[in-house]
Coordinates of C-alpha atoms and ligand atoms in Angstrom, one line a residue:
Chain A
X26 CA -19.6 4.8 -18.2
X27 CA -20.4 7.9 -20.2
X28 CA -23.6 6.4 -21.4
X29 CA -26.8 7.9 -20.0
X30 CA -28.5 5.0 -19.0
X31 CA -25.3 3.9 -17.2
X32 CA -25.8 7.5 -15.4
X33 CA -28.9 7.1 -14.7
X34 CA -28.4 3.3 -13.0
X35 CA -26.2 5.2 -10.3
X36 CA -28.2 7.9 -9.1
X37 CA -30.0 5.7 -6.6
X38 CA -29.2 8.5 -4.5
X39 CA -30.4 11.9 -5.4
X40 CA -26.6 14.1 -5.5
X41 CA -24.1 15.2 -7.8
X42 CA -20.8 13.6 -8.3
X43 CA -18.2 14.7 -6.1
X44 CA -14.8 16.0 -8.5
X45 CA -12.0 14.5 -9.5
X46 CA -9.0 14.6 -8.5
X47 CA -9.7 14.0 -4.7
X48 CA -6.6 16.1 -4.0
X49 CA -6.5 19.6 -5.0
X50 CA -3.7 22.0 -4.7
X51 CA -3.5 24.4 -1.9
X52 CA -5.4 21.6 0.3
X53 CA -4.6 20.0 3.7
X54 CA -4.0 16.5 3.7
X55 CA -6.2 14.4 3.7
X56 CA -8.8 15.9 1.6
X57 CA -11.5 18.0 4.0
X58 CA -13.9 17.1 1.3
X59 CA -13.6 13.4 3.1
X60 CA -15.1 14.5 6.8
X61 CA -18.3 15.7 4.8
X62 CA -18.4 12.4 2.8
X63 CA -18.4 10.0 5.8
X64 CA -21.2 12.5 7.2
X65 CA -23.3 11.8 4.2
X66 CA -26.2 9.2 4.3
X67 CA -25.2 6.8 1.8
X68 CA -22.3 7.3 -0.1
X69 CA -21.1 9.7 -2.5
X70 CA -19.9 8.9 -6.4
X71 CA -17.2 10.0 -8.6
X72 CA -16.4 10.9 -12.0
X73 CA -13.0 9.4 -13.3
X74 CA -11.0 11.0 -16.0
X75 CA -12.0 8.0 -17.9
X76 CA -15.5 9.3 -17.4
X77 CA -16.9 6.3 -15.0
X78 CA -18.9 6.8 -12.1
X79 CA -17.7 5.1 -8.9
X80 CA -19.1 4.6 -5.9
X81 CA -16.5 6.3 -2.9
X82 CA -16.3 4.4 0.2
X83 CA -15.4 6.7 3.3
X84 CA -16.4 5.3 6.7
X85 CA -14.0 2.6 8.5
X86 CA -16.9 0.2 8.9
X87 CA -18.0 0.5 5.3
X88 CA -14.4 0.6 3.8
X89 CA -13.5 -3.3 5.7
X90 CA -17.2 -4.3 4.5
X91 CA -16.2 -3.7 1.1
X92 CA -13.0 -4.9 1.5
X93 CA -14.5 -7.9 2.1
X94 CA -17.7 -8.5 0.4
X95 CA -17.5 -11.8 -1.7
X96 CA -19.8 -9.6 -4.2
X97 CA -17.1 -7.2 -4.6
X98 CA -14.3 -8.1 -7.1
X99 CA -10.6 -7.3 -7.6
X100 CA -10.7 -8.5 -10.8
X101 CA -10.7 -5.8 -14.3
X102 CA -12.4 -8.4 -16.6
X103 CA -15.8 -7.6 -15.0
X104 CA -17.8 -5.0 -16.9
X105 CA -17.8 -1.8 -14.6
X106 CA -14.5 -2.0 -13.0
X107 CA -13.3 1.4 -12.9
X108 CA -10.1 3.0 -14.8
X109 CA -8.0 5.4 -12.4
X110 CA -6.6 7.2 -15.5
X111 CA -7.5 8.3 -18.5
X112 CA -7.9 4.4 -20.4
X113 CA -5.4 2.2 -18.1
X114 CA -5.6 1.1 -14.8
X115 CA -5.4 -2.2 -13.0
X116 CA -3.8 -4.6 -15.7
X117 CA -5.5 -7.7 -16.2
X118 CA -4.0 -11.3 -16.6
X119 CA -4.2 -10.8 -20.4
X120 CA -1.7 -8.0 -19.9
X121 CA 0.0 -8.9 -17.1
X122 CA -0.2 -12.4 -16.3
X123 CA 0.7 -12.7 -12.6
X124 CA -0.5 -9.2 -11.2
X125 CA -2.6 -11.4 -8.8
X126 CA -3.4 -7.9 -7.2
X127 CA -6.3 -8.4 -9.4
X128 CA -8.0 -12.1 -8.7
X129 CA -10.5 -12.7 -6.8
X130 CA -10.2 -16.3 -4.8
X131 CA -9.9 -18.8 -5.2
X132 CA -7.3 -17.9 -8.1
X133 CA -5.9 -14.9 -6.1
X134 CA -4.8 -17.8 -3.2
X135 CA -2.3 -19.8 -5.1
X136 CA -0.3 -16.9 -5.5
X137 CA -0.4 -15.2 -1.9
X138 CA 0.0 -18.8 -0.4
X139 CA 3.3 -19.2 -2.5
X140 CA 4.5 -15.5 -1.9
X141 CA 3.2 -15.3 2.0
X142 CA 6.4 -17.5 3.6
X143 CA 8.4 -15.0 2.1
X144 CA 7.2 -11.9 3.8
X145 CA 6.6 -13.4 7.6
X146 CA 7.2 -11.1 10.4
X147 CA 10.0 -13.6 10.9
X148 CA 11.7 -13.6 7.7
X149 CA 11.4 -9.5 7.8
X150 CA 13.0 -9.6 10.7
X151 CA 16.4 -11.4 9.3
X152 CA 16.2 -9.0 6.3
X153 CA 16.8 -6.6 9.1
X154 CA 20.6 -6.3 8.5
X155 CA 20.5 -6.0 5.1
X156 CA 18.2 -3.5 4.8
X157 CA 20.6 -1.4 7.6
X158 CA 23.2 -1.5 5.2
X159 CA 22.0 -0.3 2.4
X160 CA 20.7 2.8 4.5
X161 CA 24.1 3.1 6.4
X162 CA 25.1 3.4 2.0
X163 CA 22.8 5.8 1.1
X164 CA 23.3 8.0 4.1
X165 CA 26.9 7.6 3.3
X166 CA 26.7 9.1 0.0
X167 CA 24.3 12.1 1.0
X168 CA 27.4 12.6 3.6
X169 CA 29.9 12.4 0.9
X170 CA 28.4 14.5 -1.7
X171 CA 27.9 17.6 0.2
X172 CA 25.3 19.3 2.9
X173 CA 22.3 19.3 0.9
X174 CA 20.3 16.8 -0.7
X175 CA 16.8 15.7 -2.0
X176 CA 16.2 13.6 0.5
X177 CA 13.5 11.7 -2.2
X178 CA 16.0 11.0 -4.6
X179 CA 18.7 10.6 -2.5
X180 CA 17.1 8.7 0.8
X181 CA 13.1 8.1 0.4
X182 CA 12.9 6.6 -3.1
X183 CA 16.7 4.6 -3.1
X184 CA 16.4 2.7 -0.1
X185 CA 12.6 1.1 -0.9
X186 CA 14.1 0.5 -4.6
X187 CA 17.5 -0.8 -3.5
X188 CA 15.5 -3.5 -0.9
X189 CA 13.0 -4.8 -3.1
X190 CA 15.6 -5.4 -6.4
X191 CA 18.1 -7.2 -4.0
X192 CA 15.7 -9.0 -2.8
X193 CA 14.1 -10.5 -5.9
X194 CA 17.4 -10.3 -7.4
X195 CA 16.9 -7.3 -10.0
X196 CA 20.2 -5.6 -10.6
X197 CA 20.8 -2.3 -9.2
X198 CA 22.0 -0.8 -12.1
X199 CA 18.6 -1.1 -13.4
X200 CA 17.0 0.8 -11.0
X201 CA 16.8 4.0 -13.3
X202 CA 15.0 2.0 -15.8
X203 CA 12.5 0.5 -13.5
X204 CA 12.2 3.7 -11.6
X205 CA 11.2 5.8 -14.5
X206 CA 8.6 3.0 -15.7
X207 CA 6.9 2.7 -12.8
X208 CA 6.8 6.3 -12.1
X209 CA 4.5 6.6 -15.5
X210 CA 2.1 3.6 -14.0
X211 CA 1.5 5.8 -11.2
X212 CA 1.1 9.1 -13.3
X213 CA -2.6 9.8 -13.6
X214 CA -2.3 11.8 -16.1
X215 CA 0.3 9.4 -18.0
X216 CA -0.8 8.7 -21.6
X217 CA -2.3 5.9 -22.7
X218 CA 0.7 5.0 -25.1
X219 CA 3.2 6.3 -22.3
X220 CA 1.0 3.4 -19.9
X221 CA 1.4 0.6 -22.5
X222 CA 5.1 1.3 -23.5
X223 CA 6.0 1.7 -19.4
X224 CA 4.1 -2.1 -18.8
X225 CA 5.5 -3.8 -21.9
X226 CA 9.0 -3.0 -21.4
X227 CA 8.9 -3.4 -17.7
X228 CA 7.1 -6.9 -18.6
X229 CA 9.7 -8.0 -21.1
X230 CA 12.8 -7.1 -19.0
X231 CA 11.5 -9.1 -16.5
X232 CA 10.7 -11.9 -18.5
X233 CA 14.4 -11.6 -19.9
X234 CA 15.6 -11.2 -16.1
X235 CA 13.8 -15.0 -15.4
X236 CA 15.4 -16.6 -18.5
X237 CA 18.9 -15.2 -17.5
X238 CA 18.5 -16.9 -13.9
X239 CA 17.2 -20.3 -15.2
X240 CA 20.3 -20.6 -16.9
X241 CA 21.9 -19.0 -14.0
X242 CA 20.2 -19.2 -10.7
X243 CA 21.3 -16.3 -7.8
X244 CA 20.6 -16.4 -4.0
X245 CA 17.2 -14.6 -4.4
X246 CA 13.3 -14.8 -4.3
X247 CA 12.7 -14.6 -8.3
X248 CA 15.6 -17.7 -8.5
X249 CA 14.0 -19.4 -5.9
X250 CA 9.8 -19.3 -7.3
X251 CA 12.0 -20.6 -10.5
X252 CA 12.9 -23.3 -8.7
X253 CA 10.0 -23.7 -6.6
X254 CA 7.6 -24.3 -9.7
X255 CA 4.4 -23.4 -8.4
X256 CA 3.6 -20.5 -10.8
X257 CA 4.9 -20.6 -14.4
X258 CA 7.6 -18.4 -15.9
X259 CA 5.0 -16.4 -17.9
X260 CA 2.8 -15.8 -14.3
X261 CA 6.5 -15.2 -12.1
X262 CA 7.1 -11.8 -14.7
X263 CA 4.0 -10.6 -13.2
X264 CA 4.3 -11.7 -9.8
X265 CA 7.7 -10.0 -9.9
X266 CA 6.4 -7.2 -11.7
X267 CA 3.8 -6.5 -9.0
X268 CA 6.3 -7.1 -6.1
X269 CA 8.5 -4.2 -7.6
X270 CA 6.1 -1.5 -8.4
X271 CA 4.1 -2.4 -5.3
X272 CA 7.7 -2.5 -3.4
X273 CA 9.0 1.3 -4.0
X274 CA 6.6 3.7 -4.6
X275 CA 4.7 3.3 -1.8
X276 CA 7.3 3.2 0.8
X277 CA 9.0 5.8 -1.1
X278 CA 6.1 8.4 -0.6
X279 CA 6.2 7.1 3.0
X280 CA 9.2 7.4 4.1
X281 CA 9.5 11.0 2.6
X282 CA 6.2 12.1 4.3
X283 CA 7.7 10.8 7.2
X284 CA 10.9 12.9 7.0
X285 CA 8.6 15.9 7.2
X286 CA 6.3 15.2 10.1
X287 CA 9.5 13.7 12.4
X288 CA 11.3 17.2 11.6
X289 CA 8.7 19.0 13.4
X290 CA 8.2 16.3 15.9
X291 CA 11.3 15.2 17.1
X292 CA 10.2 13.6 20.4
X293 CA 9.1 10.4 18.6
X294 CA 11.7 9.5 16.1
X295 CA 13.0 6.2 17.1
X296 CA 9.6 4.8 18.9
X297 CA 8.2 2.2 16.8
X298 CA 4.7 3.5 17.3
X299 CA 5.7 6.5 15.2
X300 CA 5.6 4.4 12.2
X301 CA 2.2 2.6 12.4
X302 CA 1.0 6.6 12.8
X303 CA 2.6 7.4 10.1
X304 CA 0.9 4.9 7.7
X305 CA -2.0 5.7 9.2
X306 CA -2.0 9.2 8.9
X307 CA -0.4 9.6 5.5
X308 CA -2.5 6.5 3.8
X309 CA -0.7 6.9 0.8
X310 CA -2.3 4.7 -0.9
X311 CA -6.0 6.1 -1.1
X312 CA -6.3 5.3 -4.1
X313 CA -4.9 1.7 -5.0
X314 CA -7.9 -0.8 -4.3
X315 CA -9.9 -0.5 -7.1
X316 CA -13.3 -2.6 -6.7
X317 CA -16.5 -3.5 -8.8
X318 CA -19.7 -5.1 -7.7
X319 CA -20.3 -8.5 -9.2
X320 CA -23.6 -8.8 -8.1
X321 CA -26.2 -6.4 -6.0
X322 CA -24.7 -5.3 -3.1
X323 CA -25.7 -2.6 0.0
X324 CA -22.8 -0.9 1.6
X325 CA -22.6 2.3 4.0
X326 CA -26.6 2.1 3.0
X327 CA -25.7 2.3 -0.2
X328 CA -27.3 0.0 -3.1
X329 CA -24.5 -0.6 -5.7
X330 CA -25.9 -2.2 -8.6
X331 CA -23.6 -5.2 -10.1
X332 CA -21.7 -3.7 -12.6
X333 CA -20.9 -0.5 -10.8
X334 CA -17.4 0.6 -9.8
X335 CA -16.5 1.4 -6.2
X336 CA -13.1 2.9 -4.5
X337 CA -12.6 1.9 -0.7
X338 CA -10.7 4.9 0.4
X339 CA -8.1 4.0 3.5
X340 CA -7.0 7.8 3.9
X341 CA -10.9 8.7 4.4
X342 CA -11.1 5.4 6.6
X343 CA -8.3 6.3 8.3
X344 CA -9.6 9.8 9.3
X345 CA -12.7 8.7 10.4
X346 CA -13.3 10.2 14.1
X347 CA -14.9 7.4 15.2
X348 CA -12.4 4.9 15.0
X349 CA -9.6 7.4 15.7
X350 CA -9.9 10.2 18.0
X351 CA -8.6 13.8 16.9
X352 CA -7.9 11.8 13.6
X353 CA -6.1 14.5 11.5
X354 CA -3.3 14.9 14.3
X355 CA -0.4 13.0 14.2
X356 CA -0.4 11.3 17.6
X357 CA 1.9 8.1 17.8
X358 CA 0.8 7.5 21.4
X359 CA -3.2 6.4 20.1
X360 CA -3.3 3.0 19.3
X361 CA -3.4 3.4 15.3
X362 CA -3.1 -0.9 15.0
X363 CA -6.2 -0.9 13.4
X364 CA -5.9 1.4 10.7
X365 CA -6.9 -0.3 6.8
X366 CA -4.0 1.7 5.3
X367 CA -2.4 -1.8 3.8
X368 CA -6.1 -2.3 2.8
X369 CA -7.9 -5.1 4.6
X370 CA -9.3 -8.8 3.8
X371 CA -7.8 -11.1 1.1
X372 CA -5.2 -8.7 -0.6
X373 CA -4.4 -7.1 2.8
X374 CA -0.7 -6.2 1.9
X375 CA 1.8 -8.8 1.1
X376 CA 4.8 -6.1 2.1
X377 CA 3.7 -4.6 5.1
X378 CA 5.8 -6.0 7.8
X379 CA 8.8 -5.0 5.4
X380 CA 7.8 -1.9 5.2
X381 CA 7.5 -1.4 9.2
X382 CA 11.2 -2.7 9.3
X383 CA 12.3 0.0 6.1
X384 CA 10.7 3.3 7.9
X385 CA 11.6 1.9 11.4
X386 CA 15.4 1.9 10.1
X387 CA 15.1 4.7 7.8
X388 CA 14.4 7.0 10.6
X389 CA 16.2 6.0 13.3
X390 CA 19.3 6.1 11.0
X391 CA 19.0 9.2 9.3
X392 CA 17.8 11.3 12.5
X393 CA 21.1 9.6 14.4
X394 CA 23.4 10.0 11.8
X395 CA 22.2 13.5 10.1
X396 CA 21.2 15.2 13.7
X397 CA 21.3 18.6 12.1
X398 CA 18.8 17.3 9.3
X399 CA 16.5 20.4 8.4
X400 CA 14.4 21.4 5.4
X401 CA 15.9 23.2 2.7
X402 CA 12.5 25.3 1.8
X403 CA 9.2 26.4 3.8
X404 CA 7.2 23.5 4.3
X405 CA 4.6 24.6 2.4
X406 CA 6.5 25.1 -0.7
X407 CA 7.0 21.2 -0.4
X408 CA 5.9 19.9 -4.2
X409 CA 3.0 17.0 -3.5
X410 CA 2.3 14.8 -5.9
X411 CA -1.2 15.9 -6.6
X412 CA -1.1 14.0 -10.2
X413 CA 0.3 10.5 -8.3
X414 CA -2.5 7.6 -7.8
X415 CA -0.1 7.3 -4.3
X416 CA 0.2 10.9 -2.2
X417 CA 3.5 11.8 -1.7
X418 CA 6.1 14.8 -2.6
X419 CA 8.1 14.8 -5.8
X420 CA 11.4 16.1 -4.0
X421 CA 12.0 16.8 -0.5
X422 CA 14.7 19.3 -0.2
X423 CA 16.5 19.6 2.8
X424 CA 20.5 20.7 4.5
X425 CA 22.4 19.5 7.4
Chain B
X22 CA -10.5 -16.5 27.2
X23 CA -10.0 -19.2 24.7
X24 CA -8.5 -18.6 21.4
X25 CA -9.6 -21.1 18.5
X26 CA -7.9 -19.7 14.9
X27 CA -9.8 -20.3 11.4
X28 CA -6.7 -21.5 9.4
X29 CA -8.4 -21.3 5.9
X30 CA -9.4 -17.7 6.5
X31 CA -5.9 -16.3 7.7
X32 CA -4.0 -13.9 5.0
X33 CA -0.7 -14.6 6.1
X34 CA -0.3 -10.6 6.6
X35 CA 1.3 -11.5 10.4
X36 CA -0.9 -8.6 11.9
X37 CA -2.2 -10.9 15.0
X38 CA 2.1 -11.5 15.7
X39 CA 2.8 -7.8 15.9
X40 CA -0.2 -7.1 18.1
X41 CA 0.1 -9.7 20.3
X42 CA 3.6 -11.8 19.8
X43 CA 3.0 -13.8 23.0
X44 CA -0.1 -15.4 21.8
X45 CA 0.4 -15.5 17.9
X46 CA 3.0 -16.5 15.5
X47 CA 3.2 -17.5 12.2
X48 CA 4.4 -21.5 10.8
X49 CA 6.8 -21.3 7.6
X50 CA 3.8 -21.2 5.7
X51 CA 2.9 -17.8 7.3
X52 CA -0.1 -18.9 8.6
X53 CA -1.6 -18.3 12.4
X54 CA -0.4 -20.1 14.7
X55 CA -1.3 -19.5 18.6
X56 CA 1.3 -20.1 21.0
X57 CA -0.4 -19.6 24.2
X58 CA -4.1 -18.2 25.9
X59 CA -3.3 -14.8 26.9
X60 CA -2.7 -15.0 30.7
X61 CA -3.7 -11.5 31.8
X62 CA -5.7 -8.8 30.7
X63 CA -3.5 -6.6 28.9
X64 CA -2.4 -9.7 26.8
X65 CA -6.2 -10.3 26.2
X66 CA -7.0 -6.6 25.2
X67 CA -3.8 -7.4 22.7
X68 CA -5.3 -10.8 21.4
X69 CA -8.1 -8.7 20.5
X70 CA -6.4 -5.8 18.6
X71 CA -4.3 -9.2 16.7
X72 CA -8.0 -10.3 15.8
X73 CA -9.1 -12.3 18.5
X74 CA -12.8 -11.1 18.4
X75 CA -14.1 -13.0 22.0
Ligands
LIG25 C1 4.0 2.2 2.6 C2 4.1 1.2 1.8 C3 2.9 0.4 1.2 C4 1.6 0.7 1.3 C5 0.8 1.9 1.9 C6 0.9 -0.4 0.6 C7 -0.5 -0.5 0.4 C8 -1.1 -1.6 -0.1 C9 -2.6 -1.7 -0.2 C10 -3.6 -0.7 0.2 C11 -2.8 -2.9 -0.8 C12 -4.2 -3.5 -1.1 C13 -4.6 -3.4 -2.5 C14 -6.0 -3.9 -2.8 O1 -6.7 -4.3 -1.9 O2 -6.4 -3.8 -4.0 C15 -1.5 -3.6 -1.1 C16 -1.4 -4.8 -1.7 C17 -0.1 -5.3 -2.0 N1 1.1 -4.8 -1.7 FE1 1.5 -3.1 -0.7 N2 1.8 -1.3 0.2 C18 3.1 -0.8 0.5 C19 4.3 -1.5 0.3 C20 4.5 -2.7 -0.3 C21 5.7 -3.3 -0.5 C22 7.1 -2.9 0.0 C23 5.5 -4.5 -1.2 C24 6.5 -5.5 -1.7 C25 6.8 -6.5 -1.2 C26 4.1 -4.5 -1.4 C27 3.4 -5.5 -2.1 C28 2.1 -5.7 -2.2 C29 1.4 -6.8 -2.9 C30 2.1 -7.9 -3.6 C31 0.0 -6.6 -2.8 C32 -1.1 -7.4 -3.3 C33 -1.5 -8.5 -2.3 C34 -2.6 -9.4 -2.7 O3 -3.3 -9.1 -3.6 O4 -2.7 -10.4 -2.1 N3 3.5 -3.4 -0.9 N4 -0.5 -2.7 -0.6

């Protein structure tokens, strides 16, 4: 939206755009910038690297309201809807047919109805096991290979990666390919060409992956949608797409954050509230829902214009002091239920009750079996990941 | 309190369970299911927080 008259559409409100990236080096987490926003009357606008304007959603109330509004769609096809990077963003269902991330209903519900049985807090639960084991693995290699480690690598980024392939049935020896793919996708400052290349090939090997298993079905979730039949095998590359990128990043960053605060606060590694603090506080993914407004729309007192791009932020919304008391201290004991960082409403996330059983085992596990864990470098020499559409460190050194 | 649940509205995401697993669960579809009124007031307070809203 570098056209003038675009410009001019947006300043409804009489301030400059805020900058961009959120996240600046040398800054705590999450931005201070963010207090100020949800203090503002209105709310405050962006400029992309793609040059758009968006619309920055702050407060808790307004971020569920927009989260919400049937005017407000998930869907890239509408004129407006904003690109995180430089060209690419959210794929549409020309490019990825499937990434249902991006429908609005009633489309969107055919695929989360399908997917949704899959994820209960039942079914989780007997993933439970599994998901021990290949932690006892990884811990057993750290063990093995010596008294240091990047616990990213090694711990944070393996276990998410090694869950989510078994359980759709992607081979493990694949995981460096995927890994490396998806890492560009969530690169903001990836290349257009480097974005394409990363979604094509990750596309095709997938689509490669479902011809392999109609021939030859296995005991897992891509095998069993074949079977199922409710999505076709054009629509089940995206789905499984989605469900892999969505399915390691995130917990990755997570689960490494976590690391960090539990080192320093030792009295609440193995209570379960620790981990619903954790997602709160850390919100890694601030900036994942993407939005535009498909009609007029008011929200936080702000008019957005249809056409007009708009980021709900959960890390701002999760910081806001008037849902969450002392909100930038990590305090387990509050009740942090209602915190939006899985987002909120229709696309409320599809993996969030696996994740709770990942960083529940993670860090029991590692803390029991590692009890001399400690970090390899001063804390603030920890590398964040200030170029990452999730927050998050790119290594995590640490020693036992 | 009385607990009526809007089936078409429900995301499946199993927050209500976690909050409140006495009073929610989830059918094999993942969708709400409520298993009993709360019977005291904690349980109510956690019907709440799983989205219980009176
Ligand atoms: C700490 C880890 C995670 C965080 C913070 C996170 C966050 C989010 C957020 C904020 C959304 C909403 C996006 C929107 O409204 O546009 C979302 C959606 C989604 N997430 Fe996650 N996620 C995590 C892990 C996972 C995992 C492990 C999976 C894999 C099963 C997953 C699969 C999905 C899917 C499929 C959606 C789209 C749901 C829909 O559109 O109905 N996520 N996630």
């Amino acid at each position: 939206m570098s056209d003038p008259r675009e410009i001019e559409k947006m300043t409804t409100v009489d301030r400059c755009p805020v900058a961009f990236p959120l996240r600046q080096p040398g800054q705590s987490f999450p931005p201070p910038q963010y207090l100020e926003f949800r203090e503002q009357e209105g709310l405050v606008s962006t400029t992309l690297p793609s040059g758009e304007l968006v619309w920055l959603v702050t407060r808790h109330e307004d971020v569920r309201a927009a989260l919400t509004d049937p005017r407000i769609s998930s869907n890239p096809s509408h004129p407006g809807f904003p690109r995180a990077a430089k060209t690419g963003g959210v794929p549409s269902q020309d490019e990825v047919p499937g990434w249902f991330v991006a429908l609005d209903p009633p489309e969107h519900g055919r695929f989360r109805k399908t997917l949704i049985p899959e994820f209960t807090v039942r079914k989780v639960r007997e993933m439970r096991p599994a998901i021990q084991q290949i932690v006892d693995e990884r811990i057993d290699a750290m063990l093995a290979a010596g008294d240091t480690a990047d616990l990213i690598a090694d711990f944070a980024l393996s276990v998410p990666s090694l869950v989510i392939s078994s359980l759709l049935g992607v081979p493990n020896a694949d995981r460096d390919f995927f890994e490396t793919r998806t890492r560009v996708l969530v690169t903001l400052t990836s290349t257009d060409e480097q974005r394409q290349a990363a979604s094509k090939a990750l596309l095709r090997y997938l689509n490669r992956l479902i011809s392999v298993k109609q021939k030859r079905p296995g005991d897992d979730l891509i095998s069993q949608l074949l079977a199922d039949g409710t999505l076709s095998k054009q629509e089940l590359s995206g789905v499984s797409m989605l469900l892999l990128i969505a399915g390691h990043e995130t917990t990755a960053n997570n689960i490494g954050l976590g690391v960090v605060t539990l080192l320093s606060n030792p009295q609440w590694i193995g209570d379960e509230r620790a981990v619903e603090e954790l997602l709160r506080y850390y919100s890694v993914a601030d900036l994942v829902a993407f939005r535009v407004a498909v009609e007029d729309v008011e929200i936080g007192g702000q008019l957005i214009r249809a056409g007009e791009g708009i980021i709900p932020l959960v890390a701002a919304a999760n910081h806001d002091g008037t849902v969450f008391e002392r909100p930038d201290e990590f305090d387990p004991s509050r009740s942090a239920r209602s915190h939006v960082a899985f987002g909120y409403g229709v696309h409320q996330c599809l993996g969030q009750n696996l994740v709770r059983v990942e960083m529940d085992i993670a860090y029991r596990t590692l803390f029991e079996r590692i009890p001399t864990l400690e970090l390899a470098v001063p804390v603030t020499e920890l590398p964040i990941k200030y170029d990452g559409v999730l927050y998050g460190l790119h290594s995590l050194p640490v020693r036992w | 309190m009385r607990i009526s649940v809007d089936t078409d509205r429900c995301v499946g995401a199993g927050q209500c369970v976690l909050s409140a697993p006495d009073v929610f669960d989830q059918d094999d579809m993942g969708i709400v299911l409520v298993l009993a009124e709360p019977a005291d007031e904690p349980a109510r307070e956690a019907a709440r927080r799983g989205g219980a809203t009176r």
